C-alpha cells in the first residue's frame, strides 16, 4: 500500500474543506471495508483519506413520517435492524442483511455501499499491468471480454466494459424510487439513486455522477404501502456471504389477486442497478400467477446479451424475478 495522510473531521463542511485542500487524490472513507481492499490491491492509491466516521449526525436513522431517511454514515447492520425497516420494508432489510457478513455490515455504511466498485476479477487483481482494464486504466482494453466472464453483466454492458454493479442495497433503493442527498463544494443537491450510476459506454472509469468532494449525507425513501409486500431475492454461489449471481428487488401493490402496481429492479446481472420497467408493465393490471411472473422475468431480459460463460444468467435472472414476485405477493399486510 502506498503512503497516505489521514484526517477525521467532525462536520460535513470541515470534511468538504479537508477534501478540497488535499486535492485530486483525496478520498472519503467510511467503514473502509472496500476502499482499504482496493488500496492494498494497488487499484486505488489515494494520497489523503478524509474519514467521515466522526461527523456528528451522519449515522442518523429516521423512519417516522412520509419519508425514511438514512444518514450516509449509518452502519448497514443498524439500518437492517431498524424496526420500521425490518417490519414494513422487507426489500430494504433483506438487501442489507443478505449483503456481506455481519462483521462487515457492522463496519460498512449505507453510503459507502452505494459507491463500492465492481468485483470484476480483472479490475481488482490486474493492477501493475497484469490485465488490461478500461475501468482501472482508461483506454487499456478489457480482459474480461472474451475472458473469464461468468460473473459479468448481461444488461447495460458496452464494448469497453461488462462489469457488474455489485451492491445489493442500491437495487432495493432503485425499486423504491429512493433519492440520495449530497453536499459538496458547490452546495447541496438531491437526486434519484438511479441517477448516481453511469452506464459504462466508452468511459467505464466514470462510474458515478458525484462531483469532486461531494459527500453522501443521506438516502431517502418515500414511504409506500408497497413496502410491506416486498422482497429482495438473491441467488448466489453459497448462502454464506457472497455477491449476487442474480437478484431481484420487488415491491407490489395488490388488489386481491390483481397487481395494481409492481416495482422491480435487478442486481448481479447488469452494469448498474437495473430498473426492469418491461417486467413491471407485464404485471400491471394482471391477475398474478407463476406463469405471468415468469413472463415478467423474461421481459426483463428481452434485451440481454451474454458473453462466453454467462448465458446462464438470462434464464436464472428470469426465474429469480418470477420467484421474487411470488414471494412478495405472498407477504401478508
Ligand atoms: C468479503 C466481502 C463480501 C461482501 N459482500 C457483499 C455483498 O454480498 N453485497 C454487497 O452489497 N456488498 C458486499 N460487500 C461490500 C460491502 O458491502 C462494502 O464494502 C460496504 O458497503 C462499503 O461501505 P464502507 O462504509 O465500508 O465503504 P468504504 O470502503 O469506506 O468506502 C467505499 C467508497 O465509498 C466512498 N464513500 C464512503 N462513504 C462516503 C460518503 N458518505 N460520501 C461520499 N463517498 C463515500 C469512499 O470514498 C469509497 O470510494 C462485501 C465486502 C466484502 C469485503
Ligand atoms: S469488464 Fe470492465 S472492470 Fe472488468 S476488465 Fe473489463 S473494463 Fe475492467
mmCIF file of C-alpha atoms and ligand atoms in Angstrom:
data_model
loop_
_atom_site.group_PDB
_atom_site.id
_atom_site.type_symbol
_atom_site.label_atom_id
_atom_site.label_comp_id
_atom_site.label_asym_id
_atom_site.label_seq_id
_atom_site.Cartn_x
_atom_site.Cartn_y
_atom_site.Cartn_z
ATOM 1 C CA UNK A 1 0.000 0.000 0.000
ATOM 2 C CA UNK A 2 1.270 3.472 -0.836
ATOM 3 C CA UNK A 3 1.678 6.009 1.993
ATOM 4 C CA UNK A 4 -1.232 8.354 2.606
ATOM 5 C CA UNK A 5 -2.274 11.042 5.059
ATOM 6 C CA UNK A 6 -5.494 10.986 7.061
ATOM 7 C CA UNK A 7 -7.918 13.395 8.731
ATOM 8 C CA UNK A 8 -11.073 12.794 10.761
ATOM 9 C CA UNK A 9 -13.261 15.927 10.731
ATOM 10 C CA UNK A 10 -16.402 16.212 12.835
ATOM 11 C CA UNK A 11 -18.685 18.175 10.499
ATOM 12 C CA UNK A 12 -19.723 17.998 6.842
ATOM 13 C CA UNK A 13 -18.299 21.472 5.968
ATOM 14 C CA UNK A 14 -14.975 20.559 7.619
ATOM 15 C CA UNK A 15 -14.854 17.295 5.661
ATOM 16 C CA UNK A 16 -15.564 19.078 2.361
ATOM 17 C CA UNK A 17 -12.851 21.625 3.169
ATOM 18 C CA UNK A 18 -10.342 18.893 4.060
ATOM 19 C CA UNK A 19 -11.109 17.100 0.801
ATOM 20 C CA UNK A 20 -10.707 20.285 -1.256
ATOM 21 C CA UNK A 21 -7.424 21.134 0.463
ATOM 22 C CA UNK A 22 -5.978 17.689 -0.239
ATOM 23 C CA UNK A 23 -6.685 17.909 -3.976
ATOM 24 C CA UNK A 24 -7.351 15.354 -6.680
ATOM 25 C CA UNK A 25 -6.134 12.235 -4.904
ATOM 26 C CA UNK A 26 -8.311 12.726 -1.824
ATOM 27 C CA UNK A 27 -10.964 10.116 -0.971
ATOM 28 C CA UNK A 28 -13.643 9.934 1.671
ATOM 29 C CA UNK A 29 -13.547 6.808 3.768
ATOM 30 C CA UNK A 30 -16.352 5.436 5.949
ATOM 31 C CA UNK A 31 -16.262 1.788 7.113
ATOM 32 C CA UNK A 32 -13.224 1.145 4.921
ATOM 33 C CA UNK A 33 -14.453 -2.364 4.082
ATOM 34 C CA UNK A 34 -13.910 -1.924 0.372
ATOM 35 C CA UNK A 35 -11.630 1.098 -0.094
ATOM 36 C CA UNK A 36 -8.817 -0.355 2.053
ATOM 37 C CA UNK A 37 -9.023 -3.545 -0.021
ATOM 38 C CA UNK A 38 -8.586 -1.597 -3.248
ATOM 39 C CA UNK A 39 -5.649 0.281 -1.727
ATOM 40 C CA UNK A 40 -3.973 -2.970 -0.697
ATOM 41 C CA UNK A 41 -4.501 -4.329 -4.216
ATOM 42 C CA UNK A 42 -2.962 -1.178 -5.725
ATOM 43 C CA UNK A 43 -6.175 -0.453 -7.651
ATOM 44 C CA UNK A 44 -6.780 2.836 -5.870
ATOM 45 C CA UNK A 45 -3.923 4.925 -4.499
ATOM 46 C CA UNK A 46 -5.324 7.915 -2.596
ATOM 47 C CA UNK A 47 -2.845 10.388 -1.190
ATOM 48 C CA UNK A 48 -5.243 11.564 1.519
ATOM 49 C CA UNK A 49 -8.198 9.978 3.300
ATOM 50 C CA UNK A 50 -10.963 12.073 4.848
ATOM 51 C CA UNK A 51 -12.679 9.812 7.376
ATOM 52 C CA UNK A 52 -16.403 10.626 7.633
ATOM 53 C CA UNK A 53 -16.894 8.341 10.651
ATOM 54 C CA UNK A 54 -16.803 11.115 13.270
ATOM 55 C CA UNK A 55 -19.211 13.519 11.558
ATOM 56 C CA UNK A 56 -21.975 14.350 14.016
ATOM 57 C CA UNK A 57 -25.371 13.042 12.916
ATOM 58 C CA UNK A 58 -24.181 11.340 9.722
ATOM 59 C CA UNK A 59 -25.286 7.991 11.152
ATOM 60 C CA UNK A 60 -28.818 9.158 11.987
ATOM 61 C CA UNK A 61 -31.756 6.913 11.046
ATOM 62 C CA UNK A 62 -35.233 8.460 10.917
ATOM 63 C CA UNK A 63 -38.126 6.224 9.894
ATOM 64 C CA UNK A 64 -41.066 8.252 11.200
ATOM 65 C CA UNK A 65 -43.215 10.190 8.737
ATOM 66 C CA UNK A 66 -43.667 10.123 4.964
ATOM 67 C CA UNK A 67 -40.011 9.659 4.126
ATOM 68 C CA UNK A 68 -37.469 7.237 5.545
ATOM 69 C CA UNK A 69 -34.103 8.942 5.966
ATOM 70 C CA UNK A 70 -30.833 7.135 6.482
ATOM 71 C CA UNK A 71 -27.654 9.092 7.162
ATOM 72 C CA UNK A 72 -24.869 8.215 4.707
ATOM 73 C CA UNK A 73 -22.725 7.091 7.652
ATOM 74 C CA UNK A 74 -25.334 4.774 9.198
ATOM 75 C CA UNK A 75 -24.000 1.225 9.544
ATOM 76 C CA UNK A 76 -25.703 -1.291 7.248
ATOM 77 C CA UNK A 77 -26.433 -3.505 10.279
ATOM 78 C CA UNK A 78 -28.252 -0.700 12.120
ATOM 79 C CA UNK A 79 -30.456 0.165 9.149
ATOM 80 C CA UNK A 80 -31.323 -3.519 8.579
ATOM 81 C CA UNK A 81 -32.268 -3.882 12.259
ATOM 82 C CA UNK A 82 -34.397 -0.739 12.468
ATOM 83 C CA UNK A 83 -37.890 -1.964 13.466
ATOM 84 C CA UNK A 84 -39.720 0.030 10.774
ATOM 85 C CA UNK A 85 -37.329 -1.116 8.049
ATOM 86 C CA UNK A 86 -37.387 -4.727 9.205
ATOM 87 C CA UNK A 87 -41.162 -4.792 9.666
ATOM 88 C CA UNK A 88 -42.522 -2.586 6.897
ATOM 89 C CA UNK A 89 -39.855 -2.712 4.161
ATOM 90 C CA UNK A 90 -38.597 -6.289 3.846
ATOM 91 C CA UNK A 91 -36.984 -5.419 0.493
ATOM 92 C CA UNK A 92 -34.690 -2.904 2.211
ATOM 93 C CA UNK A 93 -33.883 -5.065 5.226
ATOM 94 C CA UNK A 94 -33.198 -8.177 3.121
ATOM 95 C CA UNK A 95 -30.986 -6.301 0.649
ATOM 96 C CA UNK A 96 -28.853 -5.246 3.601
ATOM 97 C CA UNK A 97 -28.682 -8.442 5.600
ATOM 98 C CA UNK A 98 -28.048 -10.596 2.534
ATOM 99 C CA UNK A 99 -25.047 -8.389 1.718
ATOM 100 C CA UNK A 100 -21.601 -9.286 3.070
ATOM 101 C CA UNK A 101 -21.245 -10.741 6.600
ATOM 102 C CA UNK A 102 -22.424 -9.499 9.995
ATOM 103 C CA UNK A 103 -18.928 -8.254 10.870
ATOM 104 C CA UNK A 104 -18.736 -6.320 7.601
ATOM 105 C CA UNK A 105 -22.240 -4.914 7.989
ATOM 106 C CA UNK A 106 -21.312 -3.646 11.454
ATOM 107 C CA UNK A 107 -18.469 -1.608 9.928
ATOM 108 C CA UNK A 108 -19.836 -0.778 6.479
ATOM 109 C CA UNK A 109 -22.134 2.179 5.891
ATOM 110 C CA UNK A 110 -25.176 2.598 3.690
ATOM 111 C CA UNK A 111 -23.437 5.497 1.896
ATOM 112 C CA UNK A 112 -20.262 3.501 1.247
ATOM 113 C CA UNK A 113 -22.319 0.609 -0.074
ATOM 114 C CA UNK A 114 -23.719 2.815 -2.843
ATOM 115 C CA UNK A 115 -20.225 3.694 -4.013
ATOM 116 C CA UNK A 116 -18.413 0.372 -3.894
ATOM 117 C CA UNK A 117 -16.638 -0.533 -7.097
ATOM 118 C CA UNK A 118 -17.081 -3.644 -9.200
ATOM 119 C CA UNK A 119 -15.826 -7.064 -8.137
ATOM 120 C CA UNK A 120 -14.677 -7.846 -11.718
ATOM 121 C CA UNK A 121 -11.624 -10.039 -11.118
ATOM 122 C CA UNK A 122 -9.560 -8.350 -13.797
ATOM 123 C CA UNK A 123 -10.329 -4.926 -12.338
ATOM 124 C CA UNK A 124 -9.388 -5.914 -8.806
ATOM 125 C CA UNK A 125 -6.467 -8.230 -9.410
ATOM 126 C CA UNK A 126 -4.873 -6.830 -12.554
ATOM 127 C CA UNK A 127 -3.062 -3.775 -11.219
ATOM 128 C CA UNK A 128 0.541 -3.292 -12.301
ATOM 129 C CA UNK A 129 -0.151 -4.302 -15.914
ATOM 130 C CA UNK A 130 -1.207 -7.887 -15.189
ATOM 131 C CA UNK A 131 -4.525 -7.494 -17.027
ATOM 132 C CA UNK A 132 -5.872 -4.628 -19.158
ATOM 133 C CA UNK A 133 -8.930 -2.948 -17.710
ATOM 134 C CA UNK A 134 -10.621 0.160 -19.097
ATOM 135 C CA UNK A 135 -12.190 0.887 -15.739
ATOM 136 C CA UNK A 136 -8.858 0.829 -13.902
ATOM 137 C CA UNK A 137 -6.750 2.325 -16.710
ATOM 138 C CA UNK A 138 -8.836 4.173 -19.309
ATOM 139 C CA UNK A 139 -8.094 3.005 -22.859
ATOM 140 C CA UNK A 140 -6.035 -0.039 -21.865
ATOM 141 C CA UNK A 141 -8.590 -2.640 -23.035
ATOM 142 C CA UNK A 142 -10.787 -5.195 -21.288
ATOM 143 C CA UNK A 143 -9.503 -8.602 -20.248
ATOM 144 C CA UNK A 144 -12.974 -9.813 -19.266
ATOM 145 C CA UNK A 145 -14.446 -9.581 -22.764
ATOM 146 C CA UNK A 146 -13.542 -12.903 -24.314
ATOM 147 C CA UNK A 147 -12.021 -13.958 -20.989
ATOM 148 C CA UNK A 148 -13.426 -15.442 -17.788
ATOM 149 C CA UNK A 149 -16.771 -13.679 -17.855
ATOM 150 C CA UNK A 150 -19.006 -15.954 -15.799
ATOM 151 C CA UNK A 151 -19.823 -13.167 -13.355
ATOM 152 C CA UNK A 152 -20.187 -10.392 -15.899
ATOM 153 C CA UNK A 153 -23.248 -8.365 -16.895
ATOM 154 C CA UNK A 154 -25.831 -9.361 -19.483
ATOM 155 C CA UNK A 155 -27.622 -5.982 -19.378
ATOM 156 C CA UNK A 156 -26.194 -2.493 -19.882
ATOM 157 C CA UNK A 157 -22.724 -3.587 -20.940
ATOM 158 C CA UNK A 158 -20.642 -1.962 -23.698
ATOM 159 C CA UNK A 159 -17.744 -2.993 -25.919
ATOM 160 C CA UNK A 160 -15.461 -1.349 -23.344
ATOM 161 C CA UNK A 161 -16.713 -2.973 -20.115
ATOM 162 C CA UNK A 162 -19.085 -5.699 -18.924
ATOM 163 C CA UNK A 163 -18.516 -5.365 -15.178
ATOM 164 C CA UNK A 164 -21.442 -5.931 -12.851
ATOM 165 C CA UNK A 165 -22.568 -3.338 -10.348
ATOM 166 C CA UNK A 166 -22.015 -5.324 -7.133
ATOM 167 C CA UNK A 167 -24.202 -3.738 -4.432
ATOM 168 C CA UNK A 168 -27.457 -5.252 -3.175
ATOM 169 C CA UNK A 169 -28.763 -2.200 -1.312
ATOM 170 C CA UNK A 170 -28.802 0.135 -4.355
ATOM 171 C CA UNK A 171 -31.025 -2.370 -6.189
ATOM 172 C CA UNK A 172 -33.677 -2.231 -3.465
ATOM 173 C CA UNK A 173 -33.394 1.572 -3.339
ATOM 174 C CA UNK A 174 -33.867 1.884 -7.094
ATOM 175 C CA UNK A 175 -37.003 -0.292 -6.927
ATOM 176 C CA UNK A 176 -38.457 2.049 -4.277
ATOM 177 C CA UNK A 177 -37.523 5.281 -6.122
ATOM 178 C CA UNK A 178 -35.131 6.370 -3.378
ATOM 179 C CA UNK A 179 -33.099 9.569 -3.557
ATOM 180 C CA UNK A 180 -29.630 10.492 -2.420
ATOM 181 C CA UNK A 181 -28.709 13.758 -0.693
ATOM 182 C CA UNK A 182 -25.193 15.033 -1.247
ATOM 183 C CA UNK A 183 -23.233 18.061 -0.141
ATOM 184 C CA UNK A 184 -20.087 19.396 -1.756
ATOM 185 C CA UNK A 185 -18.018 22.483 -2.564
ATOM 186 C CA UNK A 186 -20.822 23.761 -4.829
ATOM 187 C CA UNK A 187 -23.588 23.201 -2.241
ATOM 188 C CA UNK A 188 -26.218 20.549 -1.597
ATOM 189 C CA UNK A 189 -28.353 18.635 -4.091
ATOM 190 C CA UNK A 190 -30.761 15.696 -4.132
ATOM 191 C CA UNK A 191 -31.328 13.274 -6.994
ATOM 192 C CA UNK A 192 -32.659 9.742 -7.615
ATOM 193 C CA UNK A 193 -30.336 6.926 -6.520
ATOM 194 C CA UNK A 194 -30.725 5.528 -10.054
ATOM 195 C CA UNK A 195 -29.023 8.669 -11.402
ATOM 196 C CA UNK A 196 -25.948 8.085 -9.246
ATOM 197 C CA UNK A 197 -24.802 5.371 -11.673
ATOM 198 C CA UNK A 198 -23.433 5.759 -15.204
ATOM 199 C CA UNK A 199 -23.615 3.073 -17.868
ATOM 200 C CA UNK A 200 -20.072 2.117 -18.929
ATOM 201 C CA UNK A 201 -20.317 3.193 -22.587
ATOM 202 C CA UNK A 202 -16.880 4.234 -23.829
ATOM 203 C CA UNK A 203 -15.879 5.629 -20.421
ATOM 204 C CA UNK A 204 -16.267 2.846 -17.850
ATOM 205 C CA UNK A 205 -13.826 4.584 -15.489
ATOM 206 C CA UNK A 206 -16.541 7.217 -14.887
ATOM 207 C CA UNK A 207 -18.857 5.181 -12.692
ATOM 208 C CA UNK A 208 -20.759 7.665 -10.542
ATOM 209 C CA UNK A 209 -22.266 11.092 -11.095
ATOM 210 C CA UNK A 210 -20.891 12.557 -7.856
ATOM 211 C CA UNK A 211 -18.879 15.742 -8.329
ATOM 212 C CA UNK A 212 -15.422 16.025 -6.752
ATOM 213 C CA UNK A 213 -15.658 16.468 -2.997
ATOM 214 C CA UNK A 214 -19.349 15.585 -2.663
ATOM 215 C CA UNK A 215 -20.332 13.625 0.445
ATOM 216 C CA UNK A 216 -23.376 11.374 0.570
ATOM 217 C CA UNK A 217 -25.155 12.873 3.556
ATOM 218 C CA UNK A 218 -28.381 10.840 3.373
ATOM 219 C CA UNK A 219 -30.531 8.400 1.464
ATOM 220 C CA UNK A 220 -34.288 8.975 1.467
ATOM 221 C CA UNK A 221 -37.033 6.520 0.588
ATOM 222 C CA UNK A 222 -40.654 7.574 0.079
ATOM 223 C CA UNK A 223 -42.925 5.690 2.458
ATOM 224 C CA UNK A 224 -45.056 3.337 0.383
ATOM 225 C CA UNK A 225 -47.683 0.717 1.087
ATOM 226 C CA UNK A 226 -45.862 -1.458 -1.468
ATOM 227 C CA UNK A 227 -43.010 -1.731 1.053
ATOM 228 C CA UNK A 228 -44.800 -4.415 3.056
ATOM 229 C CA UNK A 229 -45.386 -6.692 0.051
ATOM 230 C CA UNK A 230 -41.763 -6.688 -0.981
ATOM 231 C CA UNK A 231 -38.662 -8.834 -1.056
ATOM 232 C CA UNK A 232 -35.023 -8.863 -2.080
ATOM 233 C CA UNK A 233 -34.407 -12.282 -3.570
ATOM 234 C CA UNK A 234 -30.718 -13.068 -4.086
ATOM 235 C CA UNK A 235 -29.221 -16.074 -5.845
ATOM 236 C CA UNK A 236 -25.545 -16.637 -5.074
ATOM 237 C CA UNK A 237 -22.925 -19.374 -5.112
ATOM 238 C CA UNK A 238 -23.429 -20.118 -1.412
ATOM 239 C CA UNK A 239 -25.738 -18.976 1.332
ATOM 240 C CA UNK A 240 -22.920 -17.529 3.423
ATOM 241 C CA UNK A 241 -21.655 -14.160 2.252
ATOM 242 C CA UNK A 242 -21.284 -13.885 -1.495
ATOM 243 C CA UNK A 243 -22.185 -11.379 -4.176
ATOM 244 C CA UNK A 244 -25.310 -11.959 -6.285
ATOM 245 C CA UNK A 245 -25.265 -14.021 -9.461
ATOM 246 C CA UNK A 246 -28.764 -12.666 -9.989
ATOM 247 C CA UNK A 247 -31.088 -10.796 -7.695
ATOM 248 C CA UNK A 248 -34.441 -9.067 -7.840
ATOM 249 C CA UNK A 249 -35.964 -6.395 -5.629
ATOM 250 C CA UNK A 250 -39.742 -6.497 -5.947
ATOM 251 C CA UNK A 251 -42.455 -4.413 -4.275
ATOM 252 C CA UNK A 252 -46.118 -4.915 -5.154
ATOM 253 C CA UNK A 253 -49.411 -3.196 -4.618
ATOM 254 C CA UNK A 254 -52.146 -5.791 -4.968
ATOM 255 C CA UNK A 255 -55.894 -5.550 -5.365
ATOM 256 C CA UNK A 256 -56.962 -9.065 -4.421
ATOM 257 C CA UNK A 257 -55.068 -11.277 -6.833
ATOM 258 C CA UNK A 258 -54.542 -8.466 -9.339
ATOM 259 C CA UNK A 259 -51.317 -6.492 -9.444
ATOM 260 C CA UNK A 260 -52.146 -2.793 -9.154
ATOM 261 C CA UNK A 261 -48.503 -1.737 -9.366
ATOM 262 C CA UNK A 262 -45.169 -3.554 -9.498
ATOM 263 C CA UNK A 263 -41.710 -2.146 -8.821
ATOM 264 C CA UNK A 264 -38.847 -4.361 -9.941
ATOM 265 C CA UNK A 265 -35.090 -3.845 -10.024
ATOM 266 C CA UNK A 266 -32.297 -6.305 -10.780
ATOM 267 C CA UNK A 267 -28.854 -6.942 -9.325
ATOM 268 C CA UNK A 268 -25.947 -9.206 -10.260
ATOM 269 C CA UNK A 269 -26.815 -9.105 -13.953
ATOM 270 C CA UNK A 270 -26.291 -5.505 -15.057
ATOM 271 C CA UNK A 271 -23.645 -2.799 -15.081
ATOM 272 C CA UNK A 272 -25.819 -0.541 -12.923
ATOM 273 C CA UNK A 273 -28.685 -1.253 -10.500
ATOM 274 C CA UNK A 274 -31.263 -2.084 -13.169
ATOM 275 C CA UNK A 275 -34.890 -0.964 -13.093
ATOM 276 C CA UNK A 276 -36.916 -3.548 -15.037
ATOM 277 C CA UNK A 277 -39.743 -1.425 -16.438
ATOM 278 C CA UNK A 278 -40.691 -4.013 -19.076
ATOM 279 C CA UNK A 279 -41.274 -6.588 -16.335
ATOM 280 C CA UNK A 280 -43.352 -4.104 -14.357
ATOM 281 C CA UNK A 281 -45.526 -3.462 -17.427
ATOM 282 C CA UNK A 282 -46.239 -7.176 -17.880
ATOM 283 C CA UNK A 283 -47.576 -7.377 -14.319
ATOM 284 C CA UNK A 284 -49.506 -4.100 -14.077
ATOM 285 C CA UNK A 285 -53.232 -4.845 -14.067
ATOM 286 C CA UNK A 286 -52.689 -8.592 -14.486
ATOM 287 C CA UNK A 287 -54.020 -11.457 -12.429
ATOM 288 C CA UNK A 288 -50.984 -12.873 -10.682
ATOM 289 C CA UNK A 289 -49.916 -16.419 -11.499
ATOM 290 C CA UNK A 290 -46.460 -18.023 -11.548
ATOM 291 C CA UNK A 291 -46.645 -18.118 -15.348
ATOM 292 C CA UNK A 292 -47.350 -14.401 -15.505
ATOM 293 C CA UNK A 293 -44.495 -13.733 -13.071
ATOM 294 C CA UNK A 294 -42.143 -15.732 -15.302
ATOM 295 C CA UNK A 295 -43.370 -13.821 -18.334
ATOM 296 C CA UNK A 296 -42.401 -10.654 -16.473
ATOM 297 C CA UNK A 297 -38.997 -12.159 -15.688
ATOM 298 C CA UNK A 298 -38.411 -12.988 -19.347
ATOM 299 C CA UNK A 299 -39.470 -9.477 -20.359
ATOM 300 C CA UNK A 300 -36.820 -8.108 -18.008
ATOM 301 C CA UNK A 301 -34.154 -9.945 -20.006
ATOM 302 C CA UNK A 302 -35.577 -9.450 -23.521
ATOM 303 C CA UNK A 303 -32.632 -7.212 -24.466
ATOM 304 C CA UNK A 304 -29.982 -9.223 -22.593
ATOM 305 C CA UNK A 305 -26.739 -10.140 -24.336
ATOM 306 C CA UNK A 306 -24.368 -12.752 -22.970
ATOM 307 C CA UNK A 307 -20.634 -13.370 -23.313
ATOM 308 C CA UNK A 308 -18.802 -16.698 -23.390
ATOM 309 C CA UNK A 309 -19.644 -18.135 -19.979
ATOM 310 C CA UNK A 310 -22.554 -16.145 -18.586
ATOM 311 C CA UNK A 311 -25.551 -17.059 -20.786
ATOM 312 C CA UNK A 312 -26.950 -18.963 -17.794
ATOM 313 C CA UNK A 313 -27.671 -15.621 -16.126
ATOM 314 C CA UNK A 314 -30.522 -14.901 -18.542
ATOM 315 C CA UNK A 315 -32.833 -17.803 -17.589
ATOM 316 C CA UNK A 316 -31.553 -17.629 -13.999
ATOM 317 C CA UNK A 317 -32.418 -13.944 -13.850
ATOM 318 C CA UNK A 318 -35.901 -14.515 -15.295
ATOM 319 C CA UNK A 319 -36.616 -17.239 -12.733
ATOM 320 C CA UNK A 320 -35.239 -15.035 -9.956
ATOM 321 C CA UNK A 321 -37.690 -12.288 -10.892
ATOM 322 C CA UNK A 322 -40.564 -14.796 -11.019
ATOM 323 C CA UNK A 323 -39.685 -16.223 -7.601
ATOM 324 C CA UNK A 324 -39.297 -12.754 -6.112
ATOM 325 C CA UNK A 325 -42.697 -11.667 -7.433
ATOM 326 C CA UNK A 326 -44.376 -14.709 -5.892
ATOM 327 C CA UNK A 327 -42.552 -14.234 -2.562
ATOM 328 C CA UNK A 328 -43.548 -10.556 -2.437
ATOM 329 C CA UNK A 329 -47.173 -11.342 -3.320
ATOM 330 C CA UNK A 330 -47.270 -13.949 -0.553
ATOM 331 C CA UNK A 331 -46.335 -11.439 2.132
ATOM 332 C CA UNK A 332 -49.277 -10.520 4.345
ATOM 333 C CA UNK A 333 -50.148 -6.915 5.062
HETATM 334 C C1 LIG B 1 -15.870 -10.258 1.799
HETATM 335 C C2 LIG B 1 -16.850 -9.207 1.371
HETATM 336 C C3 LIG B 1 -18.100 -9.577 0.924
HETATM 337 C C4 LIG B 1 -19.021 -8.616 0.538
HETATM 338 N N1 LIG B 1 -20.250 -8.997 0.074
HETATM 339 C C5 LIG B 1 -21.138 -8.038 -0.341
HETATM 340 C C6 LIG B 1 -22.407 -8.386 -0.849
HETATM 341 O O1 LIG B 1 -22.776 -9.550 -0.942
HETATM 342 N N2 LIG B 1 -23.242 -7.391 -1.223
HETATM 343 C C7 LIG B 1 -22.897 -6.064 -1.136
HETATM 344 O O2 LIG B 1 -23.701 -5.194 -1.470
HETATM 345 N N3 LIG B 1 -21.691 -5.715 -0.676
HETATM 346 C C8 LIG B 1 -20.822 -6.661 -0.274
HETATM 347 N N4 LIG B 1 -19.594 -6.301 0.185
HETATM 348 C C9 LIG B 1 -19.211 -4.902 0.090
HETATM 349 C C10 LIG B 1 -19.567 -4.118 1.324
HETATM 350 O O3 LIG B 1 -20.959 -4.080 1.459
HETATM 351 C C11 LIG B 1 -18.991 -2.745 1.082
HETATM 352 O O4 LIG B 1 -17.607 -2.873 1.281
HETATM 353 C C12 LIG B 1 -19.524 -1.684 2.031
HETATM 354 O O5 LIG B 1 -20.897 -1.494 1.897
HETATM 355 C C13 LIG B 1 -18.827 -0.364 1.786
HETATM 356 O O6 LIG B 1 -19.142 0.516 2.844
HETATM 357 P P1 LIG B 1 -17.981 1.220 3.650
HETATM 358 O O7 LIG B 1 -18.668 2.168 4.572
HETATM 359 O O8 LIG B 1 -17.053 0.250 4.283
HETATM 360 O O9 LIG B 1 -17.269 1.989 2.454
HETATM 361 P P2 LIG B 1 -15.749 2.435 2.295
HETATM 362 O O10 LIG B 1 -14.899 1.284 1.960
HETATM 363 O O11 LIG B 1 -15.329 3.292 3.428
HETATM 364 O O12 LIG B 1 -15.914 3.384 1.026
HETATM 365 C C14 LIG B 1 -16.398 2.887 -0.204
HETATM 366 C C15 LIG B 1 -16.442 4.019 -1.218
HETATM 367 O O13 LIG B 1 -17.435 4.950 -0.861
HETATM 368 C C16 LIG B 1 -16.874 6.249 -0.673
HETATM 369 N N5 LIG B 1 -17.624 6.794 0.446
HETATM 370 C C17 LIG B 1 -17.898 6.171 1.637
HETATM 371 N N6 LIG B 1 -18.742 6.916 2.361
HETATM 372 C C18 LIG B 1 -18.989 8.036 1.636
HETATM 373 C C19 LIG B 1 -19.808 9.191 1.834
HETATM 374 N N7 LIG B 1 -20.570 9.346 2.936
HETATM 375 N N8 LIG B 1 -19.834 10.136 0.871
HETATM 376 C C20 LIG B 1 -19.104 10.011 -0.252
HETATM 377 N N9 LIG B 1 -18.313 8.943 -0.505
HETATM 378 C C21 LIG B 1 -18.271 7.965 0.426
HETATM 379 C C22 LIG B 1 -15.401 6.036 -0.453
HETATM 380 O O14 LIG B 1 -14.644 7.133 -0.896
HETATM 381 C C23 LIG B 1 -15.143 4.805 -1.310
HETATM 382 O O15 LIG B 1 -14.953 5.198 -2.634
HETATM 383 C C24 LIG B 1 -18.663 -7.246 0.604
HETATM 384 C C25 LIG B 1 -17.409 -6.867 1.066
HETATM 385 C C26 LIG B 1 -16.500 -7.833 1.434
HETATM 386 C C27 LIG B 1 -15.141 -7.401 1.918
HETATM 387 S S1 LIG B 2 -15.191 -5.733 -17.546
HETATM 388 FE FE1 LIG B 2 -14.758 -3.612 -17.022
HETATM 389 S S2 LIG B 2 -13.854 -3.789 -14.998
HETATM 390 FE FE2 LIG B 2 -13.689 -5.820 -15.910
HETATM 391 S S3 LIG B 2 -11.717 -5.886 -17.004
HETATM 392 FE FE3 LIG B 2 -13.213 -5.174 -18.475
HETATM 393 S S4 LIG B 2 -13.088 -2.950 -18.323
HETATM 394 FE FE4 LIG B 2 -12.173 -3.766 -16.484
#
